[in-house]
XYZ file of C-alpha atoms in Angstrom:
427
model
C -74.576 -187.817 -138.413
C -74.913 -186.791 -134.581
C -76.382 -183.613 -134.049
C -73.957 -181.057 -132.168
C -73.801 -178.245 -130.055
C -70.834 -175.965 -129.050
C -70.670 -172.083 -127.103
C -69.499 -170.299 -130.348
C -68.229 -167.285 -128.640
C -65.376 -167.363 -126.358
C -66.172 -168.766 -122.612
C -66.227 -166.331 -120.252
C -68.593 -163.260 -118.605
C -69.408 -161.685 -121.337
C -72.544 -158.968 -122.924
C -73.369 -162.237 -125.218
C -72.529 -165.414 -125.554
C -73.996 -167.407 -129.229
C -74.563 -171.072 -128.292
C -75.100 -173.127 -131.578
C -76.929 -176.184 -132.032
C -76.164 -178.563 -135.375
C -77.643 -181.549 -137.090
C -80.653 -183.697 -137.591
C -82.477 -182.658 -134.053
C -81.085 -179.568 -133.615
C -85.128 -178.158 -134.370
C -85.957 -180.205 -132.116
C -83.226 -180.346 -129.501
C -83.881 -176.263 -129.494
C -87.953 -176.403 -129.591
C -87.037 -178.218 -126.659
C -85.809 -174.962 -124.486
C -87.506 -172.431 -126.614
C -90.927 -173.948 -127.588
C -91.952 -172.658 -131.106
C -89.034 -172.038 -133.232
C -89.176 -168.776 -135.865
C -89.511 -169.345 -138.917
C -86.471 -170.645 -141.634
C -83.851 -167.828 -142.152
C -85.634 -165.951 -139.374
C -85.208 -165.078 -135.786
C -87.387 -164.376 -132.337
C -87.033 -163.428 -128.540
C -87.529 -166.627 -126.729
C -87.645 -167.676 -123.064
C -85.643 -170.690 -122.798
C -86.442 -173.394 -120.146
C -84.898 -176.868 -118.882
C -86.815 -179.806 -119.054
C -88.524 -179.199 -115.618
C -90.255 -175.384 -117.030
C -87.559 -173.598 -114.805
C -86.845 -170.591 -117.066
C -82.925 -170.783 -117.923
C -82.269 -167.251 -119.823
C -84.344 -165.608 -122.738
C -82.580 -165.434 -125.823
C -83.076 -164.128 -129.542
C -83.599 -167.595 -131.229
C -81.765 -167.579 -134.899
C -82.984 -170.603 -137.436
C -81.729 -171.933 -140.149
C -82.488 -175.060 -141.932
C -80.459 -177.271 -144.521
C -78.435 -175.986 -146.561
C -78.467 -172.624 -146.015
C -76.324 -172.934 -142.665
C -72.511 -172.224 -142.350
C -72.837 -176.435 -141.738
C -74.775 -177.395 -144.750
C -77.389 -179.095 -141.749
C -80.192 -177.496 -139.908
C -78.800 -175.398 -137.345
C -80.069 -172.903 -134.476
C -78.020 -170.814 -132.305
C -78.866 -169.543 -129.420
C -77.906 -165.847 -128.309
C -78.289 -165.519 -124.515
C -77.029 -163.606 -121.723
C -72.755 -164.722 -121.638
C -72.825 -165.575 -117.375
C -70.711 -168.866 -116.982
C -73.926 -169.752 -114.960
C -76.206 -169.221 -117.834
C -74.134 -171.020 -119.998
C -73.444 -173.696 -118.256
C -77.116 -174.632 -117.701
C -78.475 -174.098 -120.977
C -75.312 -176.536 -122.319
C -77.042 -178.955 -119.741
C -80.353 -178.335 -120.553
C -79.408 -178.869 -124.380
C -77.147 -182.333 -123.195
C -79.851 -183.749 -120.894
C -82.477 -183.793 -124.232
C -80.500 -186.904 -125.186
C -80.518 -185.582 -128.545
C -76.890 -183.431 -128.964
C -73.561 -184.274 -127.667
C -70.529 -181.824 -127.346
C -69.082 -180.819 -130.426
C -65.146 -181.334 -131.281
C -62.587 -178.935 -132.133
C -63.754 -177.725 -135.532
C -66.245 -179.769 -136.372
C -68.493 -177.768 -136.908
C -66.173 -176.197 -139.689
C -65.597 -179.762 -140.044
C -68.863 -180.699 -141.451
C -69.324 -177.737 -143.798
C -66.872 -178.501 -145.617
C -68.176 -182.150 -146.259
C -71.664 -181.231 -146.983
C -69.245 -178.645 -149.433
C -69.678 -175.099 -148.115
C -66.769 -174.985 -147.998
C -63.454 -176.352 -149.550
C -60.330 -177.279 -147.537
C -58.302 -173.647 -148.674
C -61.473 -171.948 -147.315
C -61.064 -174.011 -144.126
C -57.297 -172.709 -143.570
C -58.483 -169.196 -144.725
C -60.867 -169.316 -141.625
C -58.161 -170.592 -139.198
C -56.647 -167.833 -140.002
C -59.265 -165.198 -140.207
C -59.865 -165.782 -136.180
C -55.905 -165.423 -135.231
C -55.123 -162.792 -137.311
C -54.171 -159.997 -135.565
C -53.230 -157.343 -137.974
C -54.972 -155.799 -141.156
C -52.805 -157.306 -143.566
C -53.299 -160.557 -141.948
C -56.754 -159.952 -142.217
C -56.734 -159.554 -146.039
C -54.376 -163.070 -146.129
C -57.301 -164.974 -144.612
C -60.304 -163.185 -145.878
C -58.328 -164.316 -149.909
C -58.146 -167.870 -149.010
C -61.776 -167.933 -147.513
C -63.243 -165.893 -150.384
C -62.072 -168.354 -152.251
C -58.847 -167.184 -154.281
C -56.908 -170.621 -153.728
C -60.056 -172.375 -156.187
C -60.140 -169.503 -158.233
C -56.326 -170.513 -158.879
C -56.738 -174.138 -158.776
C -59.942 -174.107 -161.489
C -58.223 -172.099 -163.977
C -54.786 -174.093 -164.233
C -56.670 -177.214 -164.178
C -59.229 -176.102 -167.329
C -55.807 -175.363 -169.036
C -54.641 -178.449 -167.837
C -57.538 -180.733 -168.751
C -57.592 -178.884 -172.191
C -53.684 -179.744 -172.769
C -55.010 -183.637 -171.265
C -57.437 -183.518 -173.940
C -55.940 -182.382 -177.053
C -53.137 -185.114 -176.058
C -55.447 -188.107 -175.554
C -56.892 -186.978 -178.973
C -53.819 -188.217 -181.235
C -53.685 -191.052 -178.710
C -57.593 -192.147 -179.871
C -56.244 -191.034 -183.137
C -53.203 -192.670 -183.529
C -53.546 -194.525 -186.371
C -55.363 -191.794 -188.104
C -53.801 -188.385 -189.153
C -54.829 -185.442 -186.854
C -56.257 -182.774 -188.799
C -54.829 -180.280 -186.378
C -51.020 -179.849 -184.753
C -51.685 -179.648 -181.078
C -48.571 -179.141 -180.294
C -48.303 -175.544 -180.047
C -51.651 -175.151 -178.029
C -50.440 -177.714 -175.649
C -46.813 -176.019 -174.811
C -48.854 -172.923 -174.294
C -51.409 -174.148 -171.773
C -48.620 -176.018 -170.162
C -46.231 -172.890 -169.722
C -49.347 -170.737 -168.936
C -49.775 -173.241 -165.710
C -46.279 -173.720 -164.566
C -45.848 -169.687 -165.059
C -49.298 -169.001 -162.578
C -47.512 -172.031 -159.989
C -43.563 -170.223 -160.088
C -45.699 -166.623 -159.112
C -47.044 -168.546 -156.296
C -44.359 -169.817 -155.092
C -41.700 -167.025 -155.370
C -43.873 -164.591 -153.671
C -44.994 -167.783 -150.349
C -42.167 -166.770 -148.662
C -43.324 -163.572 -148.038
C -46.829 -164.747 -147.283
C -46.061 -167.270 -145.147
C -44.181 -164.563 -142.939
C -47.316 -162.634 -142.745
C -49.590 -165.115 -141.814
C -46.658 -166.309 -138.443
C -45.707 -162.694 -137.847
C -42.132 -160.764 -139.072
C -39.181 -160.776 -136.789
C -37.217 -157.339 -136.144
C -33.423 -157.766 -134.181
C -32.248 -155.061 -132.340
C -28.350 -155.975 -131.495
C -25.805 -154.077 -130.167
C -22.786 -153.814 -127.744
C -23.636 -153.363 -123.814
C -25.258 -151.008 -122.898
C -26.106 -149.292 -125.934
C -29.875 -148.799 -125.585
C -31.247 -151.630 -127.492
C -33.553 -152.222 -123.814
C -34.226 -148.342 -123.741
C -35.857 -148.609 -127.271
C -37.825 -151.482 -127.017
C -39.678 -150.262 -123.715
C -40.042 -146.992 -126.068
C -41.440 -149.354 -128.892
C -43.789 -151.722 -126.821
C -45.077 -148.347 -124.632
C -44.387 -150.249 -121.389
C -41.373 -151.038 -119.444
C -40.748 -154.692 -120.587
C -36.483 -155.045 -120.337
C -34.889 -154.296 -117.396
C -32.557 -151.235 -118.562
C -29.719 -149.838 -116.030
C -25.521 -148.369 -116.849
C -24.648 -152.181 -115.682
C -23.392 -153.486 -119.315
C -24.610 -157.280 -119.384
C -28.375 -156.562 -117.872
C -30.078 -157.871 -121.086
C -29.310 -161.542 -120.474
C -32.388 -163.896 -122.576
C -34.042 -162.560 -125.355
C -36.847 -160.415 -124.611
C -40.087 -160.134 -127.226
C -42.880 -157.776 -128.081
C -44.735 -158.059 -130.721
C -46.417 -154.855 -132.325
C -48.652 -154.156 -135.424
C -46.431 -152.459 -137.551
C -48.553 -150.776 -140.308
C -50.695 -153.627 -140.389
C -47.472 -156.508 -140.088
C -47.337 -158.294 -137.192
C -44.104 -157.664 -136.212
C -42.401 -158.955 -133.110
C -39.015 -156.838 -132.250
C -36.168 -158.780 -130.156
C -34.096 -157.354 -127.363
C -30.931 -159.544 -127.465
C -28.039 -159.410 -125.141
C -25.378 -156.981 -126.106
C -22.977 -158.612 -127.965
C -19.115 -158.976 -126.187
C -16.348 -160.992 -125.319
C -17.262 -162.137 -122.004
C -16.069 -163.890 -118.735
C -19.390 -164.749 -117.327
C -20.911 -167.817 -118.593
C -24.756 -166.376 -118.221
C -24.008 -163.694 -120.125
C -22.273 -165.621 -122.860
C -25.246 -168.109 -122.749
C -27.307 -165.056 -123.651
C -24.540 -163.489 -125.805
C -25.061 -166.760 -127.873
C -29.259 -166.486 -128.300
C -28.617 -163.558 -129.332
C -26.374 -164.445 -132.253
C -28.756 -167.135 -132.912
C -31.274 -165.067 -132.892
C -30.101 -162.498 -134.738
C -29.408 -164.644 -138.344
C -32.717 -166.255 -138.182
C -34.487 -162.976 -137.866
C -35.774 -161.377 -140.632
C -34.577 -158.074 -140.759
C -31.193 -156.885 -137.790
C -31.448 -153.141 -136.390
C -27.947 -152.224 -135.341
C -27.478 -149.712 -132.707
C -24.162 -148.525 -132.132
C -22.189 -145.408 -130.025
C -20.042 -144.013 -131.967
C -18.310 -144.452 -135.582
C -16.638 -147.768 -135.091
C -19.679 -149.351 -133.151
C -20.471 -153.058 -134.476
C -16.939 -153.487 -135.880
C -15.875 -157.513 -135.037
C -19.550 -158.958 -134.670
C -20.557 -162.028 -136.248
C -19.891 -161.430 -139.806
C -22.524 -163.884 -140.755
C -25.511 -161.213 -138.799
C -26.077 -159.583 -141.887
C -27.202 -155.966 -140.753
C -30.180 -154.583 -142.775
C -30.812 -150.822 -140.902
C -27.896 -148.994 -138.902
C -28.570 -146.005 -135.949
C -26.259 -144.386 -133.927
C -27.641 -144.449 -130.331
C -28.394 -142.450 -127.595
C -29.408 -139.529 -129.650
C -30.905 -137.218 -126.647
C -26.735 -136.858 -125.756
C -25.522 -137.110 -129.203
C -28.606 -135.459 -131.157
C -28.200 -138.170 -133.933
C -29.524 -141.050 -134.753
C -32.586 -142.440 -132.081
C -33.642 -142.409 -128.513
C -35.539 -144.440 -127.186
C -35.194 -142.336 -123.612
C -36.869 -139.065 -125.710
C -38.344 -141.076 -128.542
C -36.076 -139.258 -131.122
C -35.715 -140.402 -133.932
C -37.589 -144.058 -133.067
C -40.320 -143.024 -136.143
C -38.365 -142.878 -138.652
C -36.737 -146.124 -137.173
C -40.317 -147.527 -137.942
C -40.992 -146.558 -140.709
C -38.018 -147.957 -142.266
C -38.378 -151.099 -140.906
C -42.292 -150.461 -142.250
C -41.187 -150.228 -145.612
C -38.012 -153.097 -145.465
C -40.247 -155.681 -144.507
C -43.772 -154.115 -147.297
C -41.260 -154.583 -150.235
C -41.382 -158.501 -148.746
C -45.229 -158.618 -149.133
C -45.744 -156.245 -151.683
C -47.378 -159.379 -154.113
C -48.792 -161.792 -152.199
C -50.212 -165.055 -153.545
C -52.408 -166.639 -152.249
C -50.832 -169.760 -151.395
C -49.373 -168.943 -147.890
C -49.477 -172.898 -145.748
C -46.562 -175.021 -146.219
C -48.968 -177.502 -147.518
C -49.710 -175.250 -150.335
C -46.245 -175.126 -150.832
C -45.231 -179.048 -151.001
C -48.533 -179.374 -153.849
C -47.467 -176.355 -155.578
C -43.788 -177.919 -156.273
C -45.504 -181.251 -156.855
C -47.345 -180.451 -159.569
C -44.348 -177.987 -160.872
C -42.414 -181.269 -161.160
C -45.172 -183.367 -162.804
C -45.912 -180.464 -165.226
C -41.918 -180.120 -165.980
C -41.591 -183.680 -166.894
C -45.004 -183.437 -168.938
C -42.753 -180.560 -170.711
C -40.333 -182.243 -171.522
C -41.426 -185.498 -172.179
C -44.076 -183.252 -174.855
C -40.761 -181.940 -177.028
C -38.813 -185.821 -176.966
C -40.094 -187.264 -179.942
C -39.299 -190.551 -178.048
C -41.655 -190.347 -174.973
C -45.321 -191.469 -176.439
C -48.895 -189.413 -175.732
C -49.327 -191.445 -172.853
C -46.327 -190.408 -171.032
C -47.203 -186.860 -171.507
C -51.446 -187.208 -170.611
C -49.989 -189.476 -166.993
C -47.599 -186.287 -165.897
C -50.180 -183.795 -166.374
C -53.004 -185.405 -164.503
C -50.500 -186.103 -161.796
C -50.141 -182.031 -162.004
C -53.660 -181.474 -162.096
C -54.259 -184.047 -158.791
C -52.215 -181.801 -157.346
C -53.609 -178.536 -158.039
C -56.938 -180.625 -156.724
C -55.779 -181.553 -153.485
C -55.082 -177.165 -152.601
C -58.391 -177.295 -152.611
C -59.495 -181.063 -150.987
C -60.648 -182.200 -154.342
C -58.733 -185.441 -153.652
C -58.352 -187.578 -150.684
C -56.689 -185.487 -147.578
C -57.902 -187.182 -144.334
C -54.172 -187.574 -143.509
C -53.840 -183.465 -143.229
C -57.783 -182.879 -141.608
C -56.767 -183.614 -138.559
C -53.636 -181.193 -137.905
C -55.928 -178.148 -139.416
C -58.478 -179.399 -137.612
C -56.686 -179.029 -134.261
C -56.138 -175.363 -134.488
C -59.848 -174.937 -134.274
C -62.047 -173.838 -130.838
C -64.713 -176.108 -129.890
C -67.826 -173.677 -130.896
C -66.347 -173.364 -134.658
């Protein structure tokens, strides 16, 4: 492989920036700039110079020898001052050595995968960790990154291999009497894997929503206080408020960290019949977003508020509005009742992520569904006297292959491009 380099930290002014060099000539490239390198796994302060000998910066140089690096290759990291001019000068000096090229998006992580330092699910976990905004998202990403998917796949695979071995023993000794009836153990092994897969699939929707974030729609009649409530939740004026009904025409969003949950609150147009063409578009969008939201909060101004709403819009939480005037419910103006509202929203959403599986990507779900279908066929064939043991073994192998795809044990080239396109250049 060619030696590659890239800025591993965000581009822009900062106290420290990290340039990463990885590949067979990584040490040679670094020596051109820094002179003698520290020993393997060590670090040292060095002056970096270009090919003319001019000093570019003073850097902390870290050396990693293969396979003891993130990529599994010889690697050097240069911690330099985070000046745009310094970074540009160093990138130019590295390129001028002729020994390294600029890395492509996700190329460092791709090499870690190819060199066996990470499996495919860990790569996805790393991407999720970089994108994590809340504590629960961080925990979810760490589960993938630390190998929980591999543990799941390995455990299921071991059971299926044992079941397949028992089944194939009956094939190998078809002309002889097998001394032990393998049926009970085979049935138990397949059932155990099916239960594990079903647990993952059952909690998948909540896990996926946690990764992407939940949506909570604030709905109600015009001028009931939806925008004022959104501004209170956001802690700043992001929605226009006025006494004129129908002020909100489009869906306004604010994303918050709610007890570790990534939640986007939606301020929607007031639901009513209107002759205004633009307002009607806003009302249609409000209904569509409310239908698609994970939770709907209805604000009402009176006991009969909400009557006549679209019956498809299921109300999850209902509050009296303008508590600053009535003394009951919530008030975005004064903040009365808002903490209670947020706590109830948090509790309702937390129930959906109370027992999270490790599977959180659509690719995971598809592999699990494929494996489940194959194992159900195996179980059906196993209980059918007309089906041969070869058919059962075939379905077991199909189920195991689908589980292997979770961590990249089989050819998954088709999905690599999409996964690595999400990474930044220096990762």
